[in-house]
Amino acid sequence: MTAPAVARRRRSRPRTTPLMGLAHVVVWLYAAALVLPLYFLLVSSLKNNTEIFSAGFALPPEWRFDNYLKAWSFTSLGDALLNSAYVTIGAEILIVIVSIPAAYGIARSDGWLGKLVERSLALGFLIPGFAALVPTVFLAIGLGLYRTREFLVLYYVAGAIPLSVILLAQYMRAIPKELEEAATVEGANRFQILVRIYGPLVMPALATVLLLNFINIWNEYIVALVIAGSTIDTRTVQVALPTLVTNQLSQYGVLAAGTIITLVPVYLCYLLLKKRMENALISGALKG
């Protein structure tokens, strides 16, 4: 190998600096902080109380898969999963129907009204959920929707609109106006432009919005407990899960198994949407 070739090879070889080494250590520590609790939860779901407290991180000496059957039957977890799916999917559909036209109007508004609406939506982040809990209960009672899943859907939609609209509006602003102008020349109306042009282009940002809202709605507990209650017909999975803990006896292996069951839909949603969400993050970085 000639001297110039050796020099080029040395120049192309990446240099390892102390800062890069520290960054790798931090990344691995962060990964361990995420994986270890999940591993502990998984192995605990296959143990009894004695095995959990004596050797928490060890593999179970006996694989107790019946813990999952107990968690499913003790709390009627199937009904709770259906209630959570009904509330979450219903809220997601309404969020998409409302957020996309609202974001389009804000993104293409050059006047003061669009800015005022966007800033008003941003004020929604300043209102804590607990502050609105009592008025929300009174509103549900006044509408005759107290102890119903339908009011939960409306509540979650109202809470998710500010973030959803602002994220989608920021993404829509990056779409060239020339595409809309060309479609208008071809005779397309506003609805056709929104569905055929903006719809496919905002799919990565929409996937991010759907995933964030899915996690927030699926895991919400306080409002679901207060509004829908703890009856089997209306309670969500997060309200049903704590009923596995009793004053007389708590089977933590069964509780861990129930927790694993409730996590499965979240991971499935992430697997379905992660590719588009990653595309949104990459395109946002490139535009920035």
Short mmCIF file of C-alpha atoms in Angstrom, two decimals:
data_model
loop_
_atom_site.label_atom_id
_atom_site.label_comp_id
_atom_site.label_asym_id
_atom_site.label_seq_id
_atom_site.Cartn_x
_atom_site.Cartn_y
_atom_site.Cartn_z
CA MET A 1 0.00 0.00 0.00
CA THR A 2 1.39 3.37 -0.98
CA ALA A 3 2.03 6.21 1.45
CA PRO A 4 -0.85 8.41 0.09
CA ALA A 5 -3.29 5.50 0.44
CA VAL A 6 -2.21 4.94 4.05
CA ALA A 7 -2.64 8.64 4.77
CA ARG A 8 -6.13 8.67 3.25
CA ARG A 9 -7.10 5.59 5.30
CA ARG A 10 -5.93 7.24 8.48
CA ARG A 11 -7.84 10.42 7.67
CA SER A 12 -11.06 8.48 6.94
CA ARG A 13 -10.86 6.54 10.22
CA PRO A 14 -13.12 8.27 12.81
CA ARG A 15 -11.36 9.62 15.86
CA THR A 16 -12.54 8.46 19.27
CA THR A 17 -12.52 11.34 21.74
CA PRO A 18 -13.15 11.24 25.49
CA LEU A 19 -16.42 13.10 24.92
CA MET A 20 -17.61 10.41 22.49
CA GLY A 21 -16.69 7.71 24.99
CA LEU A 22 -18.65 9.49 27.70
CA ALA A 23 -21.62 9.81 25.35
CA HIS A 24 -21.57 6.05 24.70
CA VAL A 25 -21.51 5.36 28.45
CA VAL A 26 -24.47 7.68 29.03
CA VAL A 27 -26.43 6.05 26.19
CA TRP A 28 -25.84 2.56 27.58
CA LEU A 29 -26.79 3.66 31.09
CA TYR A 30 -29.98 5.21 29.76
CA ALA A 31 -30.78 2.01 27.85
CA ALA A 32 -30.21 -0.03 31.01
CA ALA A 33 -32.48 2.32 32.97
CA LEU A 34 -35.24 1.56 30.44
CA VAL A 35 -34.68 -2.18 30.04
CA LEU A 36 -34.10 -3.23 33.66
CA PRO A 37 -37.54 -2.18 35.00
CA LEU A 38 -39.21 -3.91 32.05
CA TYR A 39 -37.16 -7.06 32.67
CA PHE A 40 -38.04 -6.98 36.38
CA LEU A 41 -41.72 -6.60 35.53
CA LEU A 42 -41.58 -9.46 33.05
CA VAL A 43 -39.87 -11.97 35.35
CA SER A 44 -42.04 -10.89 38.29
CA SER A 45 -45.16 -11.71 36.28
CA LEU A 46 -44.05 -15.36 36.33
CA LYS A 47 -43.39 -15.61 40.10
CA ASN A 48 -45.22 -15.62 43.39
CA ASN A 49 -44.65 -13.11 46.20
CA THR A 50 -41.94 -15.16 47.93
CA GLU A 51 -39.90 -15.54 44.75
CA ILE A 52 -40.23 -11.83 43.92
CA PHE A 53 -39.00 -10.65 47.31
CA SER A 54 -36.24 -13.26 47.69
CA ALA A 55 -34.68 -12.92 44.22
CA GLY A 56 -36.34 -10.17 42.25
CA PHE A 57 -34.09 -10.13 39.18
CA ALA A 58 -33.47 -13.89 38.99
CA LEU A 59 -35.30 -16.05 36.51
CA PRO A 60 -38.37 -17.75 37.99
CA PRO A 61 -37.71 -21.27 39.29
CA GLU A 62 -41.20 -22.19 38.10
CA TRP A 63 -42.82 -20.37 35.17
CA ARG A 64 -46.24 -19.39 36.54
CA PHE A 65 -48.14 -18.52 33.37
CA ASP A 66 -51.36 -18.93 35.34
CA ASN A 67 -50.68 -15.44 36.73
CA TYR A 68 -51.86 -14.05 33.40
CA LEU A 69 -55.05 -16.11 33.55
CA LYS A 70 -55.69 -14.90 37.10
CA ALA A 71 -55.12 -11.27 36.15
CA TRP A 72 -57.46 -11.67 33.19
CA SER A 73 -60.26 -13.30 35.18
CA PHE A 74 -59.99 -11.53 38.55
CA THR A 75 -60.55 -8.05 37.08
CA SER A 76 -62.58 -8.87 33.93
CA LEU A 77 -59.62 -7.44 32.06
CA GLY A 78 -61.14 -8.28 28.69
CA ASP A 79 -64.08 -5.91 29.28
CA ALA A 80 -61.71 -3.23 30.53
CA LEU A 81 -59.53 -3.58 27.44
CA LEU A 82 -62.58 -3.19 25.21
CA ASN A 83 -63.64 -0.05 27.12
CA SER A 84 -60.16 1.44 26.80
CA ALA A 85 -60.04 0.57 23.10
CA TYR A 86 -63.46 2.16 22.57
CA VAL A 87 -62.45 5.37 24.33
CA THR A 88 -58.96 5.60 22.82
CA ILE A 89 -59.89 4.79 19.21
CA GLY A 90 -62.97 7.01 19.34
CA ALA A 91 -60.93 9.91 20.67
CA GLU A 92 -58.18 9.37 18.08
CA ILE A 93 -60.68 9.46 15.21
CA LEU A 94 -62.25 12.71 16.43
CA ILE A 95 -58.82 14.24 17.05
CA VAL A 96 -57.83 13.59 13.42
CA ILE A 97 -61.13 14.94 12.08
CA VAL A 98 -60.81 18.16 14.08
CA SER A 99 -57.04 18.74 14.14
CA ILE A 100 -56.17 18.46 10.44
CA PRO A 101 -58.59 21.16 9.17
CA ALA A 102 -57.77 23.39 12.15
CA ALA A 103 -54.03 23.03 11.58
CA TYR A 104 -54.47 23.71 7.86
CA GLY A 105 -56.40 26.91 8.59
CA ILE A 106 -53.74 28.12 11.03
CA ALA A 107 -50.82 27.17 8.76
CA ARG A 108 -52.25 29.01 5.76
CA SER A 109 -53.49 32.05 7.67
CA ASP A 110 -51.26 35.09 7.20
CA GLY A 111 -53.32 37.45 9.34
CA TRP A 112 -53.54 38.17 13.03
CA LEU A 113 -56.52 35.86 13.55
CA GLY A 114 -54.52 32.71 12.83
CA LYS A 115 -51.76 33.77 15.20
CA LEU A 116 -54.32 34.58 17.88
CA VAL A 117 -55.94 31.16 17.56
CA GLU A 118 -52.58 29.39 17.70
CA ARG A 119 -51.48 31.31 20.78
CA SER A 120 -54.84 30.66 22.43
CA LEU A 121 -54.35 26.94 21.86
CA ALA A 122 -50.88 27.18 23.37
CA LEU A 123 -52.46 28.57 26.54
CA GLY A 124 -54.11 25.17 26.96
CA PHE A 125 -50.77 23.78 28.10
CA LEU A 126 -50.85 26.09 31.12
CA ILE A 127 -54.05 24.60 32.55
CA PRO A 128 -53.34 21.54 34.74
CA GLY A 129 -55.73 18.65 34.47
CA PHE A 130 -56.58 18.68 38.18
CA ALA A 131 -57.75 22.30 37.94
CA ALA A 132 -60.41 21.32 35.40
CA LEU A 133 -61.52 18.12 37.14
CA VAL A 134 -64.38 19.54 39.23
CA PRO A 135 -65.86 21.66 36.40
CA THR A 136 -65.54 18.61 34.16
CA VAL A 137 -67.62 16.52 36.57
CA PHE A 138 -70.30 19.22 36.73
CA LEU A 139 -70.33 19.43 32.94
CA ALA A 140 -70.71 15.65 32.60
CA ILE A 141 -73.61 15.66 35.07
CA GLY A 142 -75.26 18.61 33.29
CA LEU A 143 -75.04 16.86 29.93
CA GLY A 144 -76.37 13.61 31.34
CA LEU A 145 -73.13 11.82 30.39
CA TYR A 146 -71.74 11.14 33.87
CA ARG A 147 -70.52 7.53 34.21
CA THR A 148 -70.34 7.11 30.45
CA ARG A 149 -67.50 6.30 28.10
CA GLU A 150 -68.76 8.85 25.57
CA PHE A 151 -67.95 11.77 27.82
CA LEU A 152 -64.44 10.40 28.33
CA VAL A 153 -64.01 10.44 24.54
CA LEU A 154 -65.08 14.10 24.35
CA TYR A 155 -62.86 15.05 27.30
CA TYR A 156 -59.76 13.43 25.82
CA VAL A 157 -60.39 15.04 22.45
CA ALA A 158 -60.64 18.48 24.06
CA GLY A 159 -57.43 17.89 25.98
CA ALA A 160 -55.48 16.65 22.94
CA ILE A 161 -56.55 19.32 20.44
CA PRO A 162 -54.01 22.05 21.45
CA LEU A 163 -50.89 19.89 21.07
CA SER A 164 -52.21 18.09 17.98
CA VAL A 165 -53.13 21.26 16.11
CA ILE A 166 -49.89 23.06 16.92
CA LEU A 167 -47.70 20.12 15.86
CA LEU A 168 -49.59 19.61 12.61
CA ALA A 169 -49.66 23.34 11.83
CA GLN A 170 -45.89 23.59 12.20
CA TYR A 171 -45.45 20.68 9.81
CA MET A 172 -47.92 22.08 7.28
CA ARG A 173 -46.10 25.41 7.15
CA ALA A 174 -43.10 23.59 5.66
CA ILE A 175 -45.20 22.33 2.71
CA PRO A 176 -44.66 24.62 -0.32
CA LYS A 177 -47.66 26.77 -1.19
CA GLU A 178 -46.94 26.17 -4.87
CA LEU A 179 -48.46 22.69 -4.55
CA GLU A 180 -51.71 24.18 -3.33
CA GLU A 181 -51.67 26.87 -6.02
CA ALA A 182 -51.09 24.27 -8.75
CA ALA A 183 -53.99 22.18 -7.46
CA THR A 184 -56.22 25.25 -7.38
CA VAL A 185 -55.39 25.99 -11.02
CA GLU A 186 -56.40 22.41 -11.87
CA GLY A 187 -59.80 23.05 -10.29
CA ALA A 188 -59.37 21.39 -6.88
CA ASN A 189 -61.36 22.83 -3.98
CA ARG A 190 -60.18 23.26 -0.39
CA PHE A 191 -61.42 19.86 0.72
CA GLN A 192 -59.70 18.08 -2.17
CA ILE A 193 -56.46 19.96 -1.51
CA LEU A 194 -56.60 19.02 2.16
CA VAL A 195 -57.31 15.33 1.52
CA ARG A 196 -55.21 14.64 -1.59
CA ILE A 197 -52.21 16.90 -1.04
CA TYR A 198 -51.83 17.71 2.63
CA GLY A 199 -53.18 14.38 3.88
CA PRO A 200 -50.38 12.18 2.49
CA LEU A 201 -47.67 14.77 3.17
CA VAL A 202 -48.51 15.18 6.87
CA MET A 203 -48.72 11.45 7.58
CA PRO A 204 -45.37 11.37 9.46
CA ALA A 205 -46.46 14.23 11.74
CA LEU A 206 -49.92 12.69 12.08
CA ALA A 207 -48.34 9.40 13.19
CA THR A 208 -46.47 11.27 15.92
CA VAL A 209 -49.67 12.95 17.07
CA LEU A 210 -51.57 9.64 17.08
CA LEU A 211 -48.87 7.86 19.07
CA LEU A 212 -48.53 10.60 21.69
CA ASN A 213 -52.28 10.81 22.14
CA PHE A 214 -52.65 7.03 22.28
CA ILE A 215 -50.14 6.79 25.11
CA ASN A 216 -51.71 9.68 27.05
CA ILE A 217 -55.29 8.47 26.66
CA TRP A 218 -54.58 4.78 27.25
CA ASN A 219 -52.60 5.44 30.44
CA GLU A 220 -54.85 8.15 31.91
CA TYR A 221 -56.27 7.19 35.32
CA ILE A 222 -57.72 10.04 37.41
CA VAL A 223 -60.37 11.36 35.02
CA ALA A 224 -61.29 7.83 33.91
CA LEU A 225 -61.84 6.86 37.56
CA VAL A 226 -63.86 9.96 38.46
CA ILE A 227 -65.98 10.18 35.28
CA ALA A 228 -66.42 6.59 34.10
CA GLY A 229 -66.18 5.02 37.54
CA SER A 230 -65.07 1.54 38.56
CA THR A 231 -68.03 -0.52 37.37
CA ILE A 232 -67.27 -3.30 34.90
CA ASP A 233 -69.40 -1.78 32.14
CA THR A 234 -67.50 1.51 31.93
CA ARG A 235 -64.13 1.25 33.64
CA THR A 236 -60.95 1.44 31.60
CA VAL A 237 -58.01 -0.88 31.91
CA GLN A 238 -56.05 1.54 34.10
CA VAL A 239 -58.95 1.69 36.56
CA ALA A 240 -59.40 -2.08 36.56
CA LEU A 241 -55.74 -2.90 37.16
CA PRO A 242 -55.47 -1.53 40.75
CA THR A 243 -58.36 -3.76 41.83
CA LEU A 244 -55.82 -6.61 41.85
CA VAL A 245 -54.41 -5.04 45.03
CA THR A 246 -56.55 -5.72 48.11
CA ASN A 247 -56.17 -5.06 51.81
CA GLN A 248 -56.26 -8.78 52.58
CA LEU A 249 -53.84 -10.18 50.02
CA SER A 250 -51.80 -8.73 47.19
CA GLN A 251 -50.40 -11.12 44.61
CA TYR A 252 -47.70 -9.00 43.02
CA GLY A 253 -46.97 -11.58 40.35
CA VAL A 254 -50.58 -11.38 39.19
CA LEU A 255 -50.40 -7.58 39.33
CA ALA A 256 -47.24 -7.61 37.20
CA ALA A 257 -48.93 -9.95 34.71
CA GLY A 258 -51.89 -7.60 34.44
CA THR A 259 -49.53 -4.69 33.87
CA ILE A 260 -47.80 -6.57 31.05
CA ILE A 261 -51.18 -7.20 29.41
CA THR A 262 -52.05 -3.49 29.53
CA LEU A 263 -48.69 -2.57 27.99
CA VAL A 264 -49.12 -4.79 24.92
CA PRO A 265 -51.48 -2.40 23.02
CA VAL A 266 -49.09 0.51 23.61
CA TYR A 267 -46.17 -1.40 22.11
CA LEU A 268 -48.28 -2.59 19.19
CA CYS A 269 -49.30 1.00 18.46
CA TYR A 270 -45.66 2.07 18.61
CA LEU A 271 -44.60 -0.70 16.23
CA LEU A 272 -47.29 0.34 13.74
CA LEU A 273 -46.44 4.04 13.82
CA LYS A 274 -42.73 4.18 14.63
CA LYS A 275 -41.54 4.26 11.01
CA ARG A 276 -43.64 7.30 10.13
CA MET A 277 -42.75 8.97 13.42
CA GLU A 278 -39.05 8.48 12.70
CA ASN A 279 -39.59 9.99 9.24
CA ALA A 280 -41.18 13.03 10.84
CA LEU A 281 -38.24 13.46 13.21
CA ILE A 282 -35.69 13.05 10.41
CA SER A 283 -37.48 15.47 8.08
CA GLY A 284 -37.82 17.98 10.91
CA ALA A 285 -34.09 17.77 11.61
CA LEU A 286 -33.25 18.25 7.93
CA LYS A 287 -35.54 21.25 7.64
CA GLY A 288 -34.07 22.74 10.78
#
